[in-house]
Short mmCIF file of C-alpha atoms (C1' of nucleotides) in Angstrom, two decimals:
data_model
loop_
_atom_site.label_atom_id
_atom_site.label_comp_id
_atom_site.label_asym_id
_atom_site.label_seq_id
_atom_site.Cartn_x
_atom_site.Cartn_y
_atom_site.Cartn_z
CA UNK S 2 9.42 -44.62 67.64
CA UNK S 3 9.61 -44.48 71.38
CA UNK S 4 7.77 -47.78 71.47
CA UNK S 5 10.86 -49.81 72.41
CA UNK S 6 11.41 -47.78 75.57
CA UNK S 7 7.75 -47.82 76.46
CA UNK S 8 7.49 -51.53 75.81
CA UNK S 9 10.48 -52.10 77.96
CA UNK S 10 9.23 -50.07 80.90
CA UNK S 11 5.77 -51.57 80.54
CA UNK S 12 7.32 -54.99 80.97
CA UNK S 13 8.74 -53.88 84.31
CA UNK S 14 5.65 -52.24 85.78
CA UNK S 15 2.15 -51.54 84.49
CA UNK S 16 1.94 -47.99 83.19
CA UNK S 17 -1.17 -45.85 82.98
CA UNK S 18 -2.14 -44.01 79.80
CA UNK S 19 -0.97 -40.81 81.48
CA UNK S 20 2.40 -42.41 82.26
CA UNK S 21 2.73 -43.48 78.67
CA UNK S 22 1.74 -40.06 77.40
CA UNK S 23 4.39 -38.40 79.53
CA UNK S 24 7.04 -40.85 78.36
CA UNK S 25 6.00 -40.42 74.75
CA UNK S 26 6.30 -36.69 74.95
CA UNK S 27 9.75 -36.83 76.52
CA UNK S 28 10.93 -39.34 73.93
CA UNK S 29 9.29 -37.65 70.97
CA UNK S 30 12.26 -35.76 69.62
CA UNK S 31 15.09 -38.25 69.17
CA UNK S 32 18.31 -37.33 67.39
CA UNK S 33 20.23 -39.38 64.87
CA UNK S 34 23.72 -40.18 66.13
CA UNK S 35 26.38 -41.69 63.89
CA UNK S 36 28.21 -44.92 64.66
CA UNK S 37 31.10 -44.94 67.16
CA UNK S 38 30.10 -41.62 68.64
CA UNK S 39 30.64 -41.04 72.35
CA UNK S 40 27.50 -40.09 74.25
CA UNK S 41 29.17 -39.67 77.61
CA UNK S 42 32.81 -39.94 78.63
CA UNK S 43 34.59 -41.45 81.61
CA UNK S 44 35.69 -38.80 84.07
CA UNK S 45 33.30 -36.16 82.83
CA UNK S 46 30.19 -35.04 84.65
CA UNK S 47 27.17 -36.76 83.18
CA UNK S 48 24.84 -34.76 81.03
CA UNK S 49 21.34 -35.54 79.91
CA UNK S 50 20.00 -39.06 80.17
CA UNK S 51 20.22 -40.82 76.83
CA UNK S 52 17.59 -43.31 75.76
CA UNK S 53 18.41 -45.62 72.88
CA UNK S 54 15.38 -45.89 70.63
CA UNK S 55 17.07 -47.48 67.65
CA UNK S 56 20.47 -49.08 67.12
CA UNK S 57 23.18 -50.49 69.37
CA UNK S 58 25.31 -48.65 71.90
CA UNK S 59 27.57 -49.84 74.70
CA UNK S 60 29.36 -48.90 77.89
CA UNK S 61 33.08 -49.55 78.09
CA UNK S 62 36.25 -48.84 80.01
CA UNK S 63 39.79 -48.67 78.69
CA UNK S 64 42.74 -50.25 80.47
CA UNK S 65 46.27 -48.94 80.60
CA UNK S 66 47.70 -51.45 78.13
CA UNK S 67 45.35 -50.14 75.46
CA UNK S 68 42.74 -52.84 75.84
CA UNK S 69 39.06 -52.11 75.95
CA UNK S 70 36.39 -53.88 77.94
CA UNK S 71 32.78 -53.44 76.98
CA UNK S 72 30.71 -53.85 80.13
CA UNK S 73 27.18 -53.58 78.77
CA UNK S 74 25.24 -53.34 75.56
CA UNK S 75 22.41 -50.91 75.10
CA UNK S 76 19.66 -51.92 72.72
CA UNK S 77 16.42 -50.14 71.83
CA UNK S 78 14.56 -49.22 74.98
CA UNK S 79 17.63 -48.98 77.20
CA UNK S 80 18.49 -45.93 79.27
CA UNK S 81 22.06 -44.77 79.11
CA UNK S 82 22.54 -43.24 82.46
CA UNK S 83 20.29 -43.19 85.34
CA UNK S 84 23.70 -43.14 86.97
CA UNK S 85 24.49 -39.67 85.83
CA UNK S 86 21.35 -38.56 87.43
CA UNK S 87 22.72 -39.33 90.90
CA UNK S 88 26.48 -39.47 90.58
CA UNK S 89 29.10 -36.81 90.08
CA UNK S 90 31.20 -38.15 87.24
CA UNK S 91 31.02 -40.93 84.74
CA UNK S 92 33.13 -43.94 85.68
CA UNK S 93 32.86 -45.35 82.17
CA UNK S 94 32.23 -44.22 78.63
CA UNK S 95 29.05 -44.67 76.63
CA UNK S 96 29.26 -44.80 72.87
CA UNK S 97 27.11 -45.77 69.96
CA UNK S 98 28.20 -48.79 67.98
CA UNK S 99 25.86 -48.34 65.03
CA UNK S 100 23.93 -45.34 63.88
CA UNK S 101 21.37 -44.76 66.61
CA UNK S 102 18.25 -42.85 67.33
CA UNK S 103 18.75 -41.37 70.78
CA UNK S 104 16.34 -39.36 72.87
CA UNK S 105 17.89 -37.03 75.42
CA UNK S 106 16.04 -36.32 78.63
CA UNK S 107 17.04 -33.39 80.80
CA UNK S 108 17.50 -33.90 84.52
CA UNK S 109 14.42 -31.87 85.34
CA UNK S 110 12.35 -34.09 83.09
CA UNK S 111 13.84 -37.17 84.73
CA UNK S 112 12.55 -35.75 87.99
CA UNK S 113 9.10 -35.66 86.48
CA UNK S 114 9.43 -39.31 85.47
CA UNK S 115 10.55 -40.37 88.93
CA UNK S 116 7.61 -38.56 90.49
CA UNK S 117 5.29 -41.07 88.83
CA UNK S 118 5.39 -44.14 91.02
CA UNK S 119 4.91 -46.74 88.31
CA UNK S 120 7.48 -45.19 86.03
CA UNK S 121 9.92 -44.92 88.90
CA UNK S 122 9.33 -48.54 89.78
CA UNK S 123 9.87 -49.61 86.18
CA UNK S 124 13.05 -47.57 85.89
CA UNK S 125 14.55 -48.95 89.08
CA UNK S 126 13.60 -52.45 88.15
CA UNK S 127 15.33 -51.98 84.84
CA UNK S 128 18.42 -50.85 86.71
CA UNK S 129 18.30 -53.95 88.87
CA UNK S 130 17.89 -56.20 85.84
CA UNK S 131 20.85 -54.56 84.18
CA UNK S 132 22.79 -55.44 87.32
CA UNK S 133 21.64 -59.01 86.95
CA UNK S 134 22.95 -58.95 83.40
CA UNK S 135 26.32 -57.81 84.66
CA UNK S 136 26.37 -60.61 87.22
CA UNK S 137 25.71 -63.06 84.44
CA UNK S 138 28.58 -61.59 82.44
CA UNK S 139 30.81 -62.08 85.45
CA UNK S 140 29.78 -65.70 85.63
CA UNK S 141 30.54 -66.09 81.96
CA UNK S 142 33.94 -64.49 82.06
CA UNK S 143 34.91 -66.36 85.18
CA UNK S 144 33.48 -69.79 84.67
CA UNK S 145 32.36 -70.36 81.11
CA UNK S 146 34.28 -71.31 77.99
CA UNK S 147 34.55 -68.91 75.08
CA UNK S 148 31.95 -70.93 73.19
CA UNK S 149 29.53 -70.74 76.08
CA UNK S 150 30.14 -67.06 76.59
CA UNK S 151 29.42 -66.19 72.99
CA UNK S 152 26.32 -68.37 72.95
CA UNK S 153 25.17 -66.82 76.18
CA UNK S 154 25.49 -63.30 74.86
CA UNK S 155 23.53 -64.24 71.74
CA UNK S 156 20.77 -65.66 73.94
CA UNK S 157 20.81 -62.61 76.18
CA UNK S 158 20.39 -60.22 73.29
CA UNK S 159 17.70 -62.41 71.73
CA UNK S 160 15.64 -62.36 74.91
CA UNK S 161 16.16 -58.67 75.48
CA UNK S 162 15.15 -57.81 71.94
CA UNK S 163 12.11 -60.05 72.13
CA UNK S 164 11.04 -58.11 75.18
CA UNK S 165 10.90 -54.91 73.16
CA UNK S 166 9.50 -56.50 70.02
CA UNK S 167 12.73 -56.30 68.06
CA UNK S 168 13.26 -59.98 67.36
CA UNK S 169 11.47 -61.83 64.59
CA UNK S 170 11.19 -65.45 65.58
CA UNK S 171 14.80 -66.43 66.13
CA UNK S 172 16.21 -63.68 64.00
CA UNK S 173 17.42 -60.27 65.03
CA UNK S 174 19.79 -57.47 64.25
CA UNK S 175 23.23 -58.10 65.70
CA UNK S 176 25.53 -55.47 64.20
CA UNK S 177 28.57 -56.10 66.39
CA UNK S 178 31.98 -56.60 64.93
CA UNK S 179 33.84 -59.74 65.93
CA UNK S 180 36.32 -57.39 67.53
CA UNK S 181 33.58 -55.70 69.55
CA UNK S 182 32.27 -59.09 70.54
CA UNK S 183 35.73 -59.97 71.83
CA UNK S 184 35.92 -56.70 73.73
CA UNK S 185 32.61 -57.58 75.33
CA UNK S 186 33.65 -61.02 76.50
CA UNK S 187 37.33 -60.54 77.20
CA UNK S 188 38.38 -62.59 74.19
CA UNK S 189 40.67 -61.88 71.28
CA UNK S 190 39.21 -61.22 67.85
CA UNK S 191 40.96 -64.26 66.45
CA UNK S 192 39.50 -66.57 69.02
CA UNK S 193 36.03 -65.11 68.59
CA UNK S 194 36.31 -65.81 64.91
CA UNK S 195 37.20 -69.45 65.41
CA UNK S 196 34.49 -70.03 67.97
CA UNK S 197 31.86 -68.41 65.78
CA UNK S 198 32.83 -70.72 62.97
CA UNK S 199 32.35 -73.62 65.34
CA UNK S 200 28.86 -72.44 66.23
CA UNK S 201 28.04 -72.07 62.55
CA UNK S 202 29.40 -75.51 61.73
CA UNK S 203 27.38 -76.97 64.57
CA UNK S 204 24.24 -75.54 62.97
CA UNK S 205 23.47 -73.38 65.99
CA UNK S 206 23.51 -69.93 64.48
CA UNK S 207 23.78 -68.14 61.20
CA UNK S 208 25.36 -64.70 61.23
CA UNK S 209 26.02 -62.65 58.15
CA UNK S 210 26.60 -58.94 58.51
CA UNK S 211 24.16 -57.65 61.07
CA UNK S 212 21.68 -60.46 60.52
CA UNK S 213 21.79 -63.13 63.20
CA UNK S 214 19.55 -66.18 63.28
CA UNK S 215 19.39 -68.69 66.07
CA UNK S 216 18.92 -71.94 64.17
CA UNK S 217 18.50 -74.20 67.16
CA UNK S 218 17.45 -72.29 70.20
CA UNK S 219 17.12 -75.29 72.45
CA UNK S 220 20.59 -76.58 71.76
CA UNK S 221 22.11 -73.12 71.93
CA UNK S 222 20.55 -72.47 75.31
CA UNK S 223 21.62 -75.87 76.56
CA UNK S 224 25.16 -75.33 75.38
CA UNK S 225 25.62 -72.22 77.49
CA UNK S 226 23.32 -73.17 80.31
CA UNK S 227 21.08 -70.19 79.58
CA UNK S 228 18.33 -69.57 82.08
CA UNK S 229 16.33 -66.41 81.35
CA UNK S 230 15.25 -66.08 84.97
CA UNK S 231 17.92 -63.48 85.59
CA UNK S 232 16.23 -61.14 83.11
CA UNK S 233 13.11 -61.25 85.27
CA UNK S 234 10.83 -61.59 82.27
CA UNK S 235 7.51 -61.89 84.05
CA UNK S 236 7.37 -58.95 86.39
CA UNK S 237 4.09 -57.75 84.96
CA UNK S 238 1.47 -60.47 84.88
CA UNK S 239 0.13 -60.43 81.36
CA UNK S 240 -3.47 -59.53 82.06
CA UNK S 241 -3.79 -58.72 78.38
CA UNK S 242 -4.04 -62.35 77.38
CA UNK S 243 -5.72 -62.87 74.07
CA UNK S 244 -5.17 -59.33 72.84
CA UNK S 245 -4.45 -59.27 69.13
CA UNK T 12 27.36 -51.27 115.92
CA UNK T 13 25.36 -49.90 113.06
CA UNK T 14 28.09 -47.33 112.55
CA UNK T 15 29.50 -49.01 109.42
CA UNK T 16 26.17 -48.77 107.61
CA UNK T 17 25.60 -45.22 108.78
CA UNK T 18 29.11 -44.19 107.85
CA UNK T 19 28.66 -45.71 104.46
CA UNK T 20 25.36 -44.00 103.73
CA UNK T 21 26.68 -40.73 105.12
CA UNK T 22 29.48 -40.90 102.59
CA UNK T 23 26.90 -41.04 99.82
CA UNK T 24 24.61 -38.24 100.97
CA UNK T 25 24.52 -35.97 104.00
CA UNK T 26 22.11 -37.35 106.56
CA UNK T 27 20.22 -35.38 109.18
CA UNK T 28 20.21 -36.41 112.84
CA UNK T 29 16.65 -37.64 112.31
CA UNK T 30 17.78 -39.74 109.36
CA UNK T 31 20.53 -41.24 111.45
CA UNK T 32 18.18 -41.89 114.35
CA UNK T 33 15.80 -43.77 112.08
CA UNK T 34 18.60 -45.83 110.62
CA UNK T 35 20.02 -46.57 114.04
CA UNK T 36 16.70 -47.81 115.29
CA UNK T 37 16.19 -50.09 112.30
CA UNK T 38 19.71 -51.48 112.61
CA UNK T 39 19.69 -51.78 116.36
CA UNK T 40 18.87 -55.44 116.69
CA UNK T 41 21.35 -57.37 114.56
CA UNK T 42 21.60 -61.13 114.65
CA UNK T 43 24.72 -63.26 114.72
CA UNK T 44 24.92 -65.51 111.66
CA UNK T 45 27.47 -68.29 111.37
CA UNK T 46 29.95 -68.61 108.52
CA UNK T 47 28.82 -70.05 105.16
CA UNK T 48 25.17 -69.53 105.93
CA UNK T 49 22.81 -68.61 103.12
CA UNK T 50 20.89 -65.39 103.67
CA UNK T 51 18.90 -65.54 100.46
CA UNK T 52 18.77 -68.16 97.75
CA UNK T 53 18.64 -68.00 93.97
CA UNK T 54 15.16 -68.69 92.65
CA UNK T 55 13.40 -67.92 95.90
CA UNK T 56 11.39 -64.81 96.59
CA UNK T 57 13.50 -62.33 98.50
CA UNK T 58 12.77 -61.79 102.14
CA UNK T 59 13.86 -59.02 104.42
CA UNK T 60 16.70 -56.76 103.43
CA UNK T 61 19.92 -57.83 105.10
CA UNK T 62 22.48 -55.29 106.21
CA UNK T 63 25.97 -56.53 106.99
CA UNK T 64 27.22 -54.80 110.12
CA UNK T 65 30.17 -57.03 110.85
CA UNK T 66 31.95 -59.73 108.85
CA UNK T 67 32.15 -60.70 105.20
CA UNK T 68 29.37 -62.01 102.97
CA UNK T 69 29.07 -62.43 99.22
CA UNK T 70 26.74 -62.92 96.30
CA UNK T 71 27.35 -65.85 94.01
CA UNK T 72 25.91 -67.97 91.25
CA UNK T 73 26.59 -71.62 90.51
CA UNK T 74 27.17 -72.96 87.03
CA UNK T 75 26.12 -76.34 85.70
CA UNK T 76 29.60 -77.88 85.79
CA UNK T 77 29.74 -77.34 89.53
CA UNK T 78 31.77 -74.15 89.44
CA UNK T 79 30.91 -71.15 91.52
CA UNK T 80 31.30 -67.50 90.62
CA UNK T 81 31.25 -64.93 93.37
CA UNK T 82 29.92 -61.71 91.87
CA UNK T 83 30.23 -59.32 94.80
CA UNK T 84 31.56 -59.07 98.30
CA UNK T 85 29.57 -57.53 101.10
CA UNK T 86 31.54 -55.86 103.86
CA UNK T 87 30.32 -53.95 106.91
CA UNK T 88 27.85 -51.30 105.85
CA UNK T 89 26.64 -53.09 102.73
CA UNK T 90 23.02 -53.85 102.02
CA UNK T 91 22.23 -57.34 100.80
CA UNK T 92 19.22 -56.77 98.68
CA UNK T 93 17.64 -53.64 97.65
CA UNK T 94 16.90 -55.92 94.73
CA UNK T 95 14.55 -58.06 96.65
CA UNK T 96 12.63 -55.00 97.51
CA UNK T 97 11.60 -54.51 93.87
CA UNK T 98 12.06 -57.85 92.15
CA UNK T 99 10.12 -61.09 92.30
CA UNK T 100 12.81 -63.70 92.80
CA UNK T 101 16.47 -63.77 93.62
CA UNK T 102 18.66 -64.33 90.59
CA UNK T 103 21.65 -65.17 92.78
CA UNK T 104 22.45 -66.43 96.24
CA UNK T 105 23.71 -64.41 99.18
CA UNK T 106 25.74 -66.13 101.85
CA UNK T 107 27.95 -65.21 104.72
CA UNK T 108 31.61 -66.10 104.40
CA UNK T 109 32.60 -65.45 107.99
CA UNK T 110 30.51 -65.14 111.11
CA UNK T 111 28.53 -61.96 110.59
CA UNK T 112 26.37 -59.52 112.42
CA UNK T 113 23.39 -58.94 110.18
CA UNK T 114 20.50 -56.56 110.67
CA UNK T 115 17.27 -57.51 108.95
CA UNK T 116 14.94 -54.77 107.74
CA UNK T 117 11.35 -55.56 106.82
CA UNK T 118 9.94 -54.26 103.55
CA UNK T 119 7.64 -51.85 105.35
CA UNK T 120 10.61 -50.36 107.16
CA UNK T 121 12.51 -50.10 103.89
CA UNK T 122 9.58 -48.01 102.68
CA UNK T 123 10.12 -45.68 105.58
CA UNK T 124 13.78 -45.35 104.66
CA UNK T 125 12.99 -44.56 101.05
CA UNK T 126 10.52 -41.92 102.11
CA UNK T 127 13.41 -39.89 103.50
CA UNK T 128 14.97 -38.17 100.51
CA UNK T 129 18.55 -38.14 101.72
CA UNK T 130 18.48 -41.75 102.79
CA UNK T 131 16.91 -42.72 99.50
CA UNK T 132 19.55 -40.81 97.61
CA UNK T 133 22.32 -42.46 99.62
CA UNK T 134 20.85 -45.91 99.08
CA UNK T 135 20.48 -45.49 95.34
CA UNK T 136 23.92 -44.04 95.07
CA UNK T 137 25.28 -47.04 96.88
CA UNK T 138 23.48 -49.26 94.38
CA UNK T 139 25.06 -47.35 91.51
CA UNK T 140 28.51 -47.61 93.06
CA UNK T 141 28.06 -51.33 93.51
CA UNK T 142 27.32 -51.43 89.79
CA UNK T 143 30.53 -49.56 89.16
CA UNK T 144 32.34 -52.19 91.20
CA UNK T 145 30.85 -54.90 89.01
CA UNK T 146 31.96 -53.07 85.89
CA UNK T 147 35.46 -52.94 87.29
CA UNK T 148 35.34 -56.68 87.97
CA UNK T 149 34.33 -57.21 84.36
CA UNK T 150 37.31 -55.18 83.23
CA UNK T 151 39.54 -57.26 85.45
CA UNK T 152 38.25 -60.61 84.31
CA UNK T 153 38.33 -59.59 80.70
CA UNK T 154 41.47 -57.59 80.37
CA UNK T 155 43.73 -57.95 83.39
CA UNK T 156 46.21 -60.64 84.37
CA UNK T 157 45.60 -62.75 87.44
CA UNK T 158 48.20 -60.74 89.33
CA UNK T 159 46.47 -57.49 88.47
CA UNK T 160 43.07 -58.87 89.31
CA UNK T 161 44.10 -60.01 92.75
CA UNK T 162 45.87 -56.73 93.44
CA UNK T 163 42.85 -54.84 92.24
CA UNK T 164 40.51 -56.70 94.54
CA UNK T 165 42.80 -56.03 97.48
CA UNK T 166 42.81 -52.33 96.64
CA UNK T 167 39.04 -52.31 96.21
CA UNK T 168 38.42 -53.85 99.60
CA UNK T 169 40.98 -51.56 101.22
CA UNK T 170 39.25 -48.46 99.88
CA UNK T 171 35.81 -49.75 100.72
CA UNK T 172 36.81 -50.61 104.26
CA UNK T 173 38.51 -47.25 104.73
CA UNK T 174 35.26 -45.63 103.77
CA UNK T 175 33.51 -47.26 106.71
CA UNK T 176 36.41 -46.93 109.13
CA UNK T 177 37.37 -50.58 109.05
CA UNK T 178 40.92 -50.27 107.78
CA UNK T 179 43.83 -49.35 110.00
CA UNK T 180 46.42 -47.66 107.86
CA UNK T 181 47.16 -50.26 105.22
CA UNK T 182 45.92 -53.15 107.29
CA UNK T 183 42.51 -54.75 107.30
CA UNK T 184 40.60 -57.92 107.86
CA UNK T 185 40.56 -60.11 104.77
CA UNK T 186 39.16 -63.47 105.82
CA UNK T 187 38.73 -65.00 102.38
CA UNK T 188 40.04 -68.40 101.54
CA UNK T 189 42.32 -68.67 98.52
CA UNK T 190 39.61 -70.81 97.04
CA UNK T 191 37.00 -68.09 97.61
CA UNK T 192 39.36 -65.56 96.12
CA UNK T 193 39.62 -67.75 93.03
CA UNK T 194 35.84 -68.07 92.86
CA UNK T 195 35.65 -64.28 92.95
CA UNK T 196 38.07 -63.70 90.12
CA UNK T 197 37.46 -66.70 87.91
CA UNK T 198 40.80 -68.29 88.80
CA UNK T 199 41.76 -71.69 90.15
CA UNK T 200 42.87 -72.03 93.74
CA UNK T 201 46.27 -73.25 92.66
CA UNK T 202 46.88 -70.24 90.48
CA UNK T 203 45.70 -67.86 93.17
CA UNK T 204 48.19 -69.43 95.53
CA UNK T 205 51.09 -68.93 93.17
CA UNK T 206 50.17 -65.36 92.36
CA UNK T 207 49.78 -64.48 96.03
CA UNK T 208 53.24 -65.82 96.69
CA UNK T 209 54.51 -63.58 93.94
CA UNK T 210 52.89 -60.55 95.53
CA UNK T 211 54.40 -61.49 98.87
CA UNK T 212 57.84 -62.01 97.35
CA UNK T 213 57.57 -58.67 95.64
CA UNK T 214 57.00 -57.06 99.03
CA UNK T 215 53.59 -55.75 98.04
CA UNK T 216 51.38 -57.42 100.60
CA UNK T 217 51.52 -59.55 103.69
CA UNK T 218 48.61 -61.89 104.29
CA UNK T 219 48.43 -64.37 107.13
CA UNK T 220 45.09 -65.77 108.14
CA UNK T 221 42.57 -62.98 107.98
CA UNK T 222 45.15 -60.24 108.46
CA UNK T 223 46.11 -58.45 105.26
CA UNK T 224 48.60 -55.61 105.06
CA UNK T 225 49.33 -53.58 102.00
CA UNK T 226 53.07 -53.02 102.32
CA UNK T 227 53.49 -50.74 99.33
CA UNK T 228 50.27 -49.13 98.38
CA UNK T 229 51.69 -47.03 95.59
CA UNK T 230 53.30 -49.92 93.81
CA UNK T 231 50.30 -52.17 94.37
CA UNK T 232 47.96 -49.60 92.87
CA UNK T 233 50.31 -49.01 89.96
CA UNK T 234 50.58 -52.71 89.29
CA UNK T 235 46.86 -53.13 88.76
CA UNK T 236 46.14 -49.70 87.40
CA UNK T 237 43.86 -48.92 90.32
CA UNK T 238 41.94 -45.68 90.09
CA UNK T 239 39.50 -45.18 92.98
CA UNK T 240 37.35 -42.84 90.93
CA UNK T 241 34.90 -45.62 90.20
CA UNK T 242 34.07 -45.90 93.89
CA UNK T 243 32.92 -42.27 93.80
CA UNK T 244 34.66 -41.48 97.07
CA UNK T 245 33.87 -37.79 97.28
CA UNK T 246 30.16 -37.52 96.82
CA UNK T 247 29.73 -35.67 100.09
CA UNK T 248 32.07 -32.72 100.35
CA UNK T 249 33.89 -33.19 103.63
CA UNK T 250 32.74 -30.08 105.44
CA UNK T 251 33.95 -31.69 108.62
CA UNK T 252 37.60 -30.97 107.88
CA UNK T 253 39.84 -31.00 110.91
CA UNK T 254 37.58 -33.12 113.05
CA UNK T 255 39.58 -35.33 115.39
"C1'" DC L 16 39.71 -49.27 40.58
"C1'" DG L 17 41.71 -48.52 44.97
"C1'" DG L 18 41.48 -48.63 49.82
"C1'" DC L 19 40.11 -49.84 54.15
"C1'" DA L 20 37.78 -52.40 57.56
"C1'" DA L 21 36.28 -56.73 58.77
"C1'" DC L 22 37.01 -61.46 58.52
"C1'" DT L 23 39.93 -65.61 58.08
"C1'" DT L 24 43.83 -68.74 58.57
"C1'" DG L 25 48.28 -70.60 60.37
"C1'" DA L 26 52.00 -71.14 63.59
"C1'" DC L 27 53.61 -70.44 67.97
"C1'" DA L 28 53.65 -68.78 72.80
"C1'" DA L 29 51.78 -68.35 77.33
"C1'" DT L 30 48.68 -67.75 80.90
"C1'" DG L 31 46.24 -70.31 83.72
"C1'" DC L 32 43.95 -75.14 84.59
"C1'" DT L 33 43.91 -80.00 86.13
"C1'" DC L 34 45.44 -83.69 88.64
"C1'" DA L 35 47.99 -85.33 92.31
"C1'" DA L 36 50.38 -85.29 96.43
"C1'" DC L 37 51.92 -83.45 100.79
"C1'" DG L 38 52.44 -80.34 104.99
"C1'" DC L 39 50.37 -77.85 108.50
"C1'" DG L 40 47.16 -76.65 112.06
"C1'" DG L 41 43.19 -76.56 114.66
"C1'" DG L 42 39.21 -78.84 116.30
"C1'" DT L 43 37.05 -82.96 118.06
"C1'" DG L 44 36.19 -87.44 119.77
"C1'" DG L 45 38.01 -91.27 122.13
"C1'" DC U 20 45.56 -85.57 126.61
"C1'" DC U 21 46.49 -87.44 122.48
"C1'" DA U 22 45.38 -88.91 117.90
"C1'" DC U 23 42.95 -88.39 114.02
"C1'" DC U 24 40.80 -85.85 110.47
"C1'" DC U 25 39.64 -82.36 107.54
"C1'" DG U 26 40.19 -77.93 105.52
"C1'" DC U 27 43.49 -74.93 103.85
"C1'" DG U 28 47.76 -73.84 101.86
"C1'" DT U 29 51.64 -75.33 98.97
"C1'" DT U 30 54.28 -77.59 95.28
"C1'" DG U 31 55.18 -80.13 90.89
"C1'" DA U 32 54.25 -81.78 86.24
"C1'" DG U 33 51.80 -81.77 82.19
"C1'" DC U 34 48.14 -79.88 79.49
"C1'" DA U 35 44.64 -76.83 77.17
"C1'" DT U 36 42.39 -72.86 76.19
"C1'" DT U 37 43.22 -68.72 74.51
"C1'" DG U 38 46.44 -64.91 73.09
"C1'" DT U 39 49.86 -62.93 69.83
"C1'" DC U 40 51.89 -62.11 65.53
"C1'" DA U 41 51.64 -62.19 60.83
"C1'" DA U 42 49.72 -62.55 56.51
"C1'" DG U 43 46.08 -63.09 53.23
"C1'" DT U 44 41.16 -62.73 51.66
"C1'" DT U 45 36.76 -60.66 51.11
"C1'" DG U 46 33.62 -57.14 50.35
"C1'" DC U 47 31.89 -52.70 50.55
"C1'" DC U 48 32.29 -47.77 49.54
"C1'" DG U 49 34.10 -43.89 47.39
#
DNA sequence: CGGCAACTTGACAATGCTCAACGCGGGTGG
DNA sequence: CCACCCGCGTTGAGCATTGTCAAGTTGCCG
C-alpha cells in the first residue's frame, strides 16, 4: 500500500499518471520492520532512503545525561532521509516505534525521482513542511505549557494523518507510549501522564492503547492555539471537486 | 561583500569560477536594512529571496499570549527563504535584529541558481544543515538546562561564523539582546541574565555589548555537550591545504 | 501463573518564571 | 549643553510548573 506516500506527494504537487506509476514501482516491495528497530544511526553514513508506508517511526538524538529527545515523527507517507541523499553522515537516529512497513529506495532510484519535476517539487515541499513542523515544535517547547504542547501534537498528527487518509473522522492510530510522548515534547513521563488525565477529564480526547479520538476538536485546537497553516494544506488546488 | 554567502556555499559544495561569478553578480547590489525590520511576514506570500550579507536576522513566530519564539538565527551567508521559492505563504516571520546588508534575489534568478548543479547541491545542503540546527535546538529546549542551552547557542554561532570567516579566534560579533536570547531559547530575560552571569563568573565567556569572546572553548563545549558534527563542517574536502 | 512494560499516584525538590524595582547609558529635544 | 527618557541590564523575593524518586496497579503475553 504505497497509497499513503503517493497521497502525500500528490498533496504537495500534482503528479501525472507516469509520475505515480514510477513511484508505485519504487514503493512496491516494502519490508516489515519490527518495533523499536533502528533504520539509520547517528554518525553513520546514510544508506537507502526509507519511506514509511505503515506504522510510526521517529527521529531522535541522545544527550550525554542519558536523555532522549525525539525531534520528529514519521507517519505513513513520510520519507526518512532525503538528508542522507545529500549529506555525509547522519546527525540523528531514525527508528521505528511500532511495527512498520518500510520501502527502501536506492540512491540511484532517488535520482530518477528527482529528475521528474513534479515529484521533485513535491519532495522538496515536503521537506520544507517538515521544517515548518519543527519550527512549531520549537514554539511549543519554548512558549507553550505542557497541556498545550500535548494538545498541539495531537492536532498535528490528526491533520497529517487526514492528509494521507489515515484518520477516520476524529479518530486515528496513536501508538506512542506516554514515555515516548514525553521524549517528544521534553517532558517527563509522570507529567505527561497527569496532563493526559486532565485532557481526558476535560472531555477533549479519549486515548486507550493506540486508539486516539479527538472528542472536541474545536476546543482542543483553541486550547493549544492550533493553526494548520504551517502544514501548508492547500498547495494543490483541489480541481477534483465532486469526485466520489 | 558577498563573500560570506559564497564562502558558505563553497563549504557545502565545490563551486566553479562560473558558479561564483553568477553568485557574485546576483549578490552584488545589497541594500541596507535597519534593525528590527521585517523582511517577510507570516501569512503573506513570500517575495524575493533574501540573503544576509552582513548583520544578524532571525525567524520567529508569535504565540497567542503575546510571547515570541525565535526559531532560527540568520548570520552572514544565510539565505532567508528558499521556502518562499516553493511554498505559498510564509508560516513564520523574518526580521532583521541589527542593521543588515541584504541582497534580494528574484525568483527567476533563483531558478538560474538552481540550474547549476553545484550551486543547487550547496543550497539544498545548507537547507538540510539548517534543519539539523533546528533539531539541535529541539534537543536543547527539551533536554538541556538553561546554562547548557545558552552555551550551546554560543558554540553554534561561533562555529557558523568561523565557517564564513566572521570569527576572530574565539571572538565574534554577538549583537543579541538578553531578551532576544531568551526568546530564542524559551527562557525569560531574567533567567538569561542570571545564567550569563554564571558563565562569566566561571570564566567561560566575556560578553560586553555585541562583543563576545569564548574564553575557554574546551570547557564551554564540554559544559553543553557540543558536538559540531551536526553542522556537517567537512562536506568539501579541503584540497586547499596550506593556503595562506 | 508469572513477568514485564506501561500506566498511575503521592510527596518533595528544583529549575525557571513573574512581578517589581533600580542603575546605567546613549540618544534626543529643549 | 544639559536633562530627560527609554531600552537594556541587573537584582530580589516569592511562586509555579515541571522534574525526581519511589511505590503500586493494571494488563497483556508467554
